[in-house]
Coordinates of C-alpha atoms in Angstrom, one line a residue:
Chain A
M244 CA 27.9 5.3 -60.8
T245 CA 28.6 6.9 -57.6
K246 CA 25.5 8.8 -57.2
A247 CA 23.4 5.8 -58.2
R248 CA 24.9 4.1 -55.1
E249 CA 24.5 7.1 -53.1
N250 CA 21.0 7.0 -53.6
S251 CA 20.6 3.1 -53.3
D252 CA 22.3 3.7 -49.4
Y253 CA 19.8 6.5 -48.9
T254 CA 17.1 4.5 -49.9
G255 CA 18.4 1.5 -47.1
L256 CA 18.6 4.2 -44.7
Q257 CA 15.2 4.5 -44.7
G258 CA 14.1 1.6 -44.5
D259 CA 16.5 1.5 -41.4
L260 CA 14.9 4.6 -39.4
A261 CA 11.6 3.1 -40.4
G262 CA 12.7 -0.1 -38.2
L263 CA 14.3 2.3 -35.8
Q264 CA 11.1 4.0 -34.9
T265 CA 9.4 0.4 -35.0
N266 CA 11.9 -0.5 -32.6
I267 CA 11.5 2.9 -30.2
T268 CA 7.6 2.6 -30.1
A269 CA 8.1 -0.9 -29.1
G270 CA 10.9 -0.1 -26.2
D271 CA 8.9 2.6 -24.9
T272 CA 6.4 0.4 -24.5
A273 CA 8.4 -2.0 -23.0
A274 CA 9.9 0.7 -20.7
R275 CA 6.1 1.4 -19.5
A276 CA 5.7 -2.3 -18.1
G277 CA 6.7 -1.4 -14.7
R278 CA 5.1 0.7 -12.3
K279 CA 3.5 2.1 -14.7
N280 CA 0.3 2.3 -13.5
L281 CA -1.3 5.1 -11.1
I282 CA -3.8 3.3 -10.0
I283 CA -3.5 1.4 -7.0
N284 CA -5.6 -1.5 -6.8
G285 CA -6.9 -2.1 -10.0
A286 CA -7.5 -5.3 -9.6
M287 CA -9.5 -5.0 -6.9
Q288 CA -7.7 -7.6 -5.1
V289 CA -8.2 -5.4 -1.2
S290 CA -11.0 -5.0 0.6
Q291 CA -9.7 -3.8 4.2
R292 CA -13.4 -2.5 4.8
G293 CA -15.1 -5.4 4.4
T294 CA -16.3 -7.5 0.5
T295 CA -19.7 -5.7 0.6
M296 CA -21.4 -2.5 1.2
S297 CA -25.7 -1.8 1.1
N298 CA -27.6 0.9 -0.2
S299 CA -25.5 4.0 0.3
G300 CA -25.9 7.7 -0.9
A301 CA -22.7 8.9 1.1
N302 CA -20.6 11.4 -1.5
S303 CA -16.9 11.0 -1.3
S304 CA -16.6 8.1 1.0
Y305 CA -14.6 5.0 1.1
H306 CA -16.3 1.2 1.5
T307 CA -15.0 -2.7 0.8
L308 CA -12.4 -2.0 -1.7
D309 CA -9.1 -0.1 -0.9
R310 CA -8.3 3.0 -2.6
W311 CA -11.7 3.4 -4.6
Q312 CA -14.3 6.1 -3.3
T313 CA -18.0 5.9 -4.5
H314 CA -20.0 9.7 -4.8
G315 CA -23.8 9.1 -4.7
S316 CA -24.3 12.3 -6.3
G317 CA -28.4 12.0 -4.9
G318 CA -28.3 8.4 -6.4
T319 CA -28.3 5.6 -3.9
Y320 CA -25.7 2.4 -4.7
N321 CA -24.2 -1.0 -3.5
L322 CA -20.2 -1.9 -3.5
S323 CA -18.5 -5.5 -3.5
Q324 CA -16.0 -7.0 -4.4
Q325 CA -16.5 -10.7 -6.7
T326 CA -14.4 -13.1 -7.3
M327 CA -14.1 -14.6 -10.9
T328 CA -15.8 -17.9 -11.3
A329 CA -12.4 -20.0 -11.6
G330 CA -11.0 -20.5 -15.2
T331 CA -12.8 -17.2 -16.6
S332 CA -10.0 -14.1 -15.3
N333 CA -8.7 -14.6 -19.0
Q334 CA -11.6 -12.6 -20.0
A335 CA -10.7 -9.7 -17.9
G336 CA -7.1 -9.6 -18.3
G337 CA -6.3 -12.4 -16.0
C338 CA -7.4 -10.3 -13.0
S339 CA -9.5 -12.8 -10.8
K340 CA -11.0 -10.0 -8.8
F341 CA -13.7 -7.5 -9.5
A342 CA -16.0 -4.3 -8.3
R343 CA -19.4 -4.6 -8.8
F344 CA -20.8 -1.3 -8.4
S345 CA -24.9 -1.4 -8.5
V346 CA -26.3 1.5 -8.4
I347 CA -29.8 1.2 -7.0
T348 CA -31.2 4.9 -8.0
G349 CA -29.2 6.6 -10.6
D350 CA -28.3 9.9 -11.1
N351 CA -25.8 12.3 -12.9
N352 CA -22.2 12.2 -11.8
L353 CA -22.9 9.3 -9.5
G354 CA -20.0 7.0 -9.4
L355 CA -16.6 4.8 -8.3
R356 CA -13.4 6.7 -8.3
Q357 CA -9.9 7.2 -7.0
C358 CA -8.1 9.9 -6.1
I359 CA -4.4 9.9 -7.4
E360 CA -1.6 11.1 -4.5
D361 CA -0.3 14.4 -5.6
V362 CA -1.8 16.8 -7.8
E363 CA 1.2 17.1 -10.2
S364 CA 1.4 13.0 -10.4
I365 CA 0.2 13.3 -14.2
P366 CA 3.0 16.2 -15.9
A367 CA 1.0 19.2 -17.8
G368 CA 0.9 18.5 -21.6
Y369 CA 1.8 14.8 -20.9
T370 CA -1.0 12.5 -22.9
V371 CA -2.6 9.8 -20.5
A372 CA -3.9 6.2 -21.2
V373 CA -7.0 4.8 -19.5
S374 CA -8.3 1.5 -19.5
F375 CA -10.0 -1.0 -17.7
Y376 CA -12.1 -4.3 -18.1
A377 CA -16.0 -3.6 -17.7
K378 CA -19.1 -5.6 -18.4
G379 CA -22.5 -4.5 -16.7
T380 CA -26.1 -3.2 -17.8
A381 CA -26.2 -3.8 -21.6
G382 CA -26.5 -0.1 -23.2
K383 CA -25.5 1.3 -20.2
V384 CA -23.3 4.1 -20.9
I385 CA -20.7 4.9 -18.6
G386 CA -18.0 7.9 -18.7
T387 CA -14.6 8.0 -17.8
F388 CA -13.3 11.6 -16.7
I389 CA -10.1 13.4 -14.6
Q390 CA -10.4 16.0 -12.2
S391 CA -7.3 18.0 -10.6
I392 CA -8.0 18.6 -7.0
F393 CA -5.1 21.2 -5.6
G394 CA -5.6 20.5 -1.7
T395 CA -6.1 22.4 1.5
G396 CA -6.1 26.1 0.7
G397 CA -5.0 25.5 -2.8
S398 CA -6.3 26.9 -6.3
T399 CA -10.2 25.8 -7.2
S400 CA -10.5 22.3 -9.1
M401 CA -10.1 22.0 -12.1
S402 CA -12.1 19.0 -14.5
H403 CA -11.0 18.1 -17.6
A404 CA -13.4 18.5 -19.9
G405 CA -11.5 16.9 -22.6
S406 CA -10.7 13.6 -20.8
I407 CA -14.6 12.7 -20.6
S408 CA -14.9 9.5 -22.8
E409 CA -18.3 7.3 -22.7
H410 CA -18.3 3.7 -23.4
T411 CA -21.1 1.4 -23.5
L412 CA -21.3 -1.6 -21.3
T413 CA -22.2 -5.2 -22.3
T414 CA -23.0 -8.2 -20.7
S415 CA -19.6 -9.7 -21.8
W416 CA -16.0 -8.1 -20.1
T417 CA -14.9 -6.1 -22.5
R418 CA -11.5 -3.7 -22.4
Y419 CA -12.1 -0.3 -22.9
T420 CA -9.5 2.3 -23.5
S421 CA -9.2 5.9 -23.9
T422 CA -6.7 8.5 -24.1
F423 CA -6.4 12.2 -23.0
T424 CA -3.7 14.8 -23.1
M425 CA -3.4 16.9 -19.9
P426 CA -3.9 20.8 -20.8
S427 CA -0.1 22.4 -20.8
D428 CA -1.1 25.0 -18.6
Y429 CA -3.1 23.1 -15.7
L430 CA -0.5 23.4 -13.4
T431 CA 0.8 26.9 -14.3
G432 CA -0.1 29.5 -11.6
K433 CA -2.5 27.0 -9.6
T434 CA -1.6 27.1 -5.9
I435 CA -1.1 23.4 -4.7
G436 CA -1.9 23.0 -0.7
A437 CA -1.8 19.7 1.1
N438 CA -4.1 16.8 0.5
S439 CA -3.9 17.6 -3.5
F440 CA -4.6 14.6 -6.1
N441 CA -5.9 13.9 -9.6
R442 CA -9.3 11.8 -9.4
L443 CA -10.2 9.3 -12.2
Q444 CA -13.8 8.7 -12.4
F445 CA -16.3 6.0 -13.4
R446 CA -19.7 7.9 -13.2
Q447 CA -23.1 8.3 -14.7
P448 CA -22.5 11.1 -17.3
E449 CA -23.1 14.8 -16.7
A450 CA -26.2 15.2 -19.0
D451 CA -27.7 11.6 -18.3
T452 CA -29.9 12.2 -14.9
S453 CA -31.6 8.5 -15.2
T454 CA -33.1 7.1 -11.2
T455 CA -32.5 4.2 -13.2
A456 CA -30.5 0.9 -11.5
W457 CA -27.7 -0.1 -13.3
V458 CA -24.7 -2.2 -12.1
L459 CA -20.9 -1.9 -13.2
D460 CA -18.4 -4.5 -13.3
V461 CA -15.2 -3.2 -13.7
T462 CA -11.1 -4.8 -12.4
G463 CA -7.4 -4.2 -14.2
V464 CA -8.2 -0.2 -14.0
Q465 CA -4.7 1.5 -15.7
L466 CA -4.1 4.9 -15.6
E467 CA -0.8 5.8 -17.2
V468 CA 1.8 8.3 -18.7
G469 CA 2.0 7.2 -22.7
S470 CA -0.7 7.5 -25.7
V471 CA -0.9 3.9 -25.8
A472 CA -2.7 2.1 -23.3
T473 CA -0.3 -1.1 -22.9
D474 CA -1.5 -4.2 -21.3
F475 CA -2.6 -4.6 -17.4
E476 CA 0.1 -4.3 -14.6
H477 CA -0.3 -7.1 -12.4
R478 CA 1.3 -7.0 -9.1
S479 CA 1.5 -9.6 -6.2
Y480 CA -1.3 -8.8 -3.2
G481 CA 1.5 -7.7 -0.6
E482 CA 2.5 -5.2 -2.6
I483 CA -0.6 -3.8 -3.2
L484 CA -2.0 -4.3 0.4
A485 CA 1.4 -2.6 0.8
D486 CA 0.4 0.6 -1.1
C487 CA -3.3 0.7 0.2
Q488 CA -2.2 0.7 3.8
R489 CA -0.6 3.5 3.1
Y490 CA -4.3 5.5 3.3
F491 CA -5.9 2.9 5.2
Y492 CA -4.8 0.2 7.7
N493 CA -7.2 -2.4 9.8
P494 CA -5.2 -4.6 12.0
L495 CA -8.1 -7.0 11.9
Y496 CA -8.1 -7.4 8.2
N497 CA -7.3 -10.9 6.9
L498 CA -6.1 -12.4 10.2
G499 CA -5.9 -15.8 10.0
G500 CA -7.6 -15.9 13.6
S501 CA -10.8 -15.1 15.2
R502 CA -9.0 -11.8 16.6
G503 CA -6.4 -9.1 16.8
Q504 CA -4.2 -9.2 20.2
F505 CA -2.0 -6.1 21.4
T506 CA -0.4 -5.8 24.3
L507 CA -1.1 -3.3 26.6
D508 CA 1.5 -1.1 27.3
Y509 CA 0.1 0.9 30.4
L510 CA -3.4 0.1 32.6
V511 CA -3.7 1.8 35.9
S512 CA -6.6 1.4 38.1
S513 CA -7.4 3.2 41.3
G514 CA -11.1 3.7 42.3
N515 CA -12.4 5.4 39.1
N516 CA -9.2 6.9 38.0
G517 CA -7.7 3.7 35.4
W518 CA -7.0 4.1 32.0
I519 CA -5.3 2.0 29.4
T520 CA -3.3 3.1 26.2
W521 CA -1.4 0.8 23.6
I522 CA 0.5 0.5 20.3
V523 CA -0.2 -0.2 17.0
P524 CA 2.3 -1.2 14.6
F525 CA 1.7 0.3 11.3
P526 CA 3.3 -1.8 8.6
V527 CA 3.8 1.3 6.7
S528 CA 3.8 4.8 7.4
M529 CA 0.3 6.5 6.6
R530 CA 0.1 9.0 4.5
A531 CA -0.8 11.8 7.0
N532 CA -1.8 11.7 10.7
S533 CA -5.1 9.0 10.8
T534 CA -8.7 9.0 11.9
F535 CA -8.9 6.2 14.1
S536 CA -12.7 4.5 14.5
H537 CA -13.8 1.8 16.5
S538 CA -17.3 -0.2 17.6
L539 CA -16.2 -1.0 21.0
T540 CA -18.4 -0.8 23.9
P541 CA -18.5 -1.4 27.5
A542 CA -21.7 -3.7 26.3
K543 CA -19.3 -5.9 23.7
F544 CA -16.9 -6.5 27.0
L545 CA -17.2 -10.5 27.2
G546 CA -15.7 -10.9 30.3
S547 CA -14.0 -14.2 30.6
A548 CA -13.9 -15.6 27.2
A549 CA -12.6 -15.0 24.1
P550 CA -13.9 -13.4 21.0
A551 CA -15.2 -15.8 18.4
D552 CA -14.9 -15.5 14.7
G553 CA -15.9 -12.7 13.6
A554 CA -17.1 -11.6 16.7
D555 CA -18.0 -7.6 17.2
N556 CA -16.3 -7.8 21.2
F557 CA -13.4 -8.2 23.3
S558 CA -11.6 -9.5 26.2
F559 CA -8.6 -8.7 28.5
Y560 CA -6.5 -10.8 29.4
I561 CA -3.6 -11.8 31.7
Q562 CA -0.3 -13.4 30.3
N563 CA -0.4 -16.9 31.3
Q564 CA -3.2 -16.5 33.7
G565 CA -6.3 -16.6 31.5
Y566 CA -8.9 -14.2 30.6
A567 CA -9.4 -11.4 33.1
G568 CA -13.1 -10.8 33.9
L569 CA -13.0 -7.1 34.1
V570 CA -15.8 -5.0 35.0
G571 CA -15.6 -1.3 36.3
N572 CA -16.4 2.4 35.9
G573 CA -15.2 3.3 32.6
S574 CA -16.2 3.2 29.2
I575 CA -14.0 1.7 26.3
A576 CA -16.9 3.9 24.3
N577 CA -14.6 6.9 24.3
L578 CA -11.6 4.5 23.0
G579 CA -9.1 7.6 21.2
G580 CA -6.2 7.5 18.9
G581 CA -4.6 8.0 15.5
G582 CA -1.1 8.3 14.5
Q583 CA 1.2 8.2 11.4
Y584 CA 4.1 5.9 11.6
H585 CA 2.2 4.0 14.4
G586 CA -1.1 4.1 16.2
I587 CA -1.8 4.9 20.0
V588 CA -5.1 4.1 21.6
G589 CA -6.2 4.6 25.0
T590 CA -9.1 5.8 27.2
Y591 CA -9.9 7.2 30.2
Y592 CA -12.1 5.0 33.2
C593 CA -11.8 2.0 30.8
S594 CA -10.7 0.0 33.9
P595 CA -11.9 -1.5 37.2
S596 CA -10.3 -0.5 40.4
S597 CA -7.3 -2.8 41.9
T598 CA -7.0 -5.3 38.6
S599 CA -4.3 -5.6 35.8
A600 CA -4.5 -7.1 32.2
S601 CA -1.4 -7.2 29.8
H602 CA -3.6 -8.0 26.8
I603 CA -7.0 -6.7 25.0
F604 CA -8.2 -9.1 22.5
I605 CA -10.1 -8.0 19.5
G606 CA -12.9 -9.7 18.0
N607 CA -12.6 -9.7 13.9
G608 CA -16.2 -8.5 13.4
C609 CA -15.1 -5.4 15.6
T610 CA -14.2 -2.0 13.8
F611 CA -10.9 -1.0 14.5
Q612 CA -9.2 0.9 11.8
F613 CA -6.8 4.1 11.0
S614 CA -7.8 6.3 7.9
A615 CA -5.4 8.5 6.3
E616 CA -7.4 8.5 3.0
L617 CA -7.2 12.0 0.5
Chain B
M281 CA -10.7 21.6 -1.4
E282 CA -14.1 19.7 -1.1
N283 CA -15.6 19.3 2.1
N284 CA -18.4 17.5 3.2
T285 CA -19.9 17.8 6.3
A286 CA -23.2 15.9 6.5
W287 CA -21.7 13.0 7.9
I288 CA -20.7 14.7 10.9
T289 CA -23.6 13.8 13.5
S290 CA -21.8 14.9 16.4
C291 CA -18.2 16.7 17.8
K292 CA -16.7 17.0 20.8
L293 CA -13.2 18.2 22.1
N294 CA -10.7 14.9 22.8
E295 CA -6.8 15.0 23.5
S296 CA -6.0 15.2 19.9
G297 CA -8.5 17.0 18.6
W298 CA -11.7 15.8 17.9
Q299 CA -14.1 12.9 18.8
V300 CA -16.8 12.6 16.1
N301 CA -20.3 10.4 15.7
G302 CA -19.1 8.9 19.2
N303 CA -16.7 6.2 18.2
M304 CA -14.3 8.4 15.7
S305 CA -10.8 10.2 16.7
V306 CA -10.2 13.3 14.0
P307 CA -6.8 14.6 14.6
N308 CA -6.2 18.8 14.4
D309 CA -4.0 17.8 11.4
P310 CA -4.6 19.9 8.3
A311 CA -3.5 16.7 6.1
N312 CA -6.4 14.4 7.9
R313 CA -8.9 15.0 5.3
D314 CA -11.3 14.5 8.0
C315 CA -9.8 17.4 10.0
Q316 CA -10.9 19.5 6.9
D317 CA -14.5 18.3 7.1
V318 CA -14.3 19.1 10.7
L319 CA -12.6 22.5 10.5
A320 CA -15.7 23.5 7.7
W321 CA -18.4 22.1 9.8
I322 CA -17.0 24.2 12.4
A323 CA -17.0 27.4 9.5
E324 CA -20.4 26.3 9.0
G325 CA -21.3 27.9 12.8
N326 CA -21.2 24.7 15.1
T327 CA -19.2 24.1 18.1
P328 CA -17.6 21.2 19.3
A329 CA -19.2 19.8 22.9
P330 CA -16.6 20.8 25.5
Q331 CA -14.4 17.4 26.3
Y332 CA -15.7 14.6 28.5
T333 CA -16.1 15.6 32.0
D334 CA -15.1 12.5 34.7
A335 CA -18.8 12.9 35.4
E336 CA -20.3 12.4 32.1
I337 CA -18.3 9.3 31.7
A338 CA -19.2 7.9 35.0
A339 CA -22.9 9.0 33.9
N340 CA -22.0 7.4 29.9
T341 CA -21.1 4.3 30.9
Q342 CA -23.5 3.5 34.1
A343 CA -26.4 4.2 31.7
E344 CA -24.9 1.6 29.2
L345 CA -24.6 -0.7 31.7
N346 CA -28.3 -0.6 32.9
A347 CA -29.2 -1.0 29.4
T348 CA -27.3 -4.1 28.6
S349 CA -28.5 -5.3 31.9
Q350 CA -32.5 -4.6 31.2
A351 CA -32.4 -5.9 28.0
Y352 CA -30.7 -9.3 29.6
L353 CA -33.5 -9.7 32.2
D354 CA -36.4 -8.8 29.4
S355 CA -34.2 -11.9 27.0
T356 CA -35.3 -14.1 30.1
D357 CA -38.2 -13.4 31.6
W358 CA -39.6 -16.0 29.4
Y359 CA -38.1 -18.3 32.1
I360 CA -39.8 -16.7 34.9
T361 CA -43.0 -17.0 33.0
R362 CA -42.3 -20.7 32.0
H363 CA -41.5 -21.5 35.9
A364 CA -44.8 -19.8 36.9
E365 CA -47.2 -21.6 34.5
T366 CA -45.6 -24.8 34.5
A367 CA -43.1 -25.2 37.2
V368 CA -40.0 -25.8 34.6
A369 CA -36.9 -24.7 36.8
V370 CA -35.0 -21.8 35.9
P371 CA -31.5 -22.6 35.0
A372 CA -28.8 -22.0 37.5
D373 CA -26.7 -20.0 35.3
V374 CA -29.9 -18.0 34.3
T375 CA -30.9 -16.9 37.5
T376 CA -27.0 -16.0 38.6
A377 CA -27.2 -13.9 35.5
R378 CA -30.4 -12.1 36.1
A379 CA -29.3 -11.8 39.5
A380 CA -26.1 -9.6 38.7
A381 CA -28.1 -8.1 36.2
R382 CA -30.7 -5.9 38.5
A383 CA -27.8 -5.6 40.9
A384 CA -25.9 -3.5 38.1
I385 CA -28.7 -1.4 37.2
V386 CA -28.9 2.2 39.2

């Protein structure tokens, strides 16, 4: 009698354990509901470099969408940020923007990819799940692939062949998923230098040397630690913008006006010996000391006028007095600068003799940006 | 580490590192990916040009001013041709601007 009661209890306990396991699995999935995505800008929301880039064959380069790197590998491509037709984002996990990677001339290994800072961002021996929404050229096979790059002075890069997963595109939005367990020894004995990263790639497969054009529309990209691809993690535009600005900052992006306005910290002129300098506040600290790029030249100096919307030109301004029609001997084309916590830019011989200005206005059509990309 | 040097078409020293391709200021900081490319470019046997001298800056600026002024004159020559052929007056602001452009060219 006692024995029977014990067996019955045991059977019930088994049921309880099965239920508990279900709950643990669900809990584990729920626990990965926040800050789980190692990809930044997976929903293709932020595009500080503009929304369209045409006909490049550049390798390891950045265009339009933040954090997304392109690789020509002998082919050529366009890259643009696209907006879903209103009411259709439910076809792509609720993402209202997507990347259109349009290949003009194909080649193997050509593709779109993202570098995830710090090669140790994926622990050795851990399983990761890759998921994304895509459509494109019907029947085109694209591969996802993970590489580990050990940084400056670091060990030789590793391509994780086991991470390769191939997916056949259709003309309708489809969610694709794959999982991969990072080798348990991929970090063992390695030297890790500055600028190390893991890189997720969407590419024309290694064995596919076709030069035929193809198109990949992709969004909702997620790379997470775990054996199950969970729902795409939606984050606010502001959060993602800040994440992106650690790597790239364009002060003229989405200004809400036609021009950036910067207070000159110093402008000195005496004959030919003039110079200017000013600080550009960064919204977040950048990953490293940044590269500063601009498009300003003396020919783009507007004189006594304000830069119009979309204009690639600039003006000097004097507080309460208007635009300073400065002319002189200098060249703003020599403007240099950079920084990690804030930007400092300046140049020698920019200003004319015997003059002053309190501000510089830079049209939002100019290039004026700081990059600390991987 | 992967380095790509194909994008570097010119390189001059500047105060913080290098002035690359004319309008890109690359810091001499190993954590910067562009710095790594410049260092690889130097390792390939290339040598950055010296920093701009005062004379070079003045000469470059005048050359740009000459080109801009000449382009303006070229774009408004039709006013002069029209005046010669049809006696339609050249607008005063164009006449003034052309005079300034001619004066700027050295």
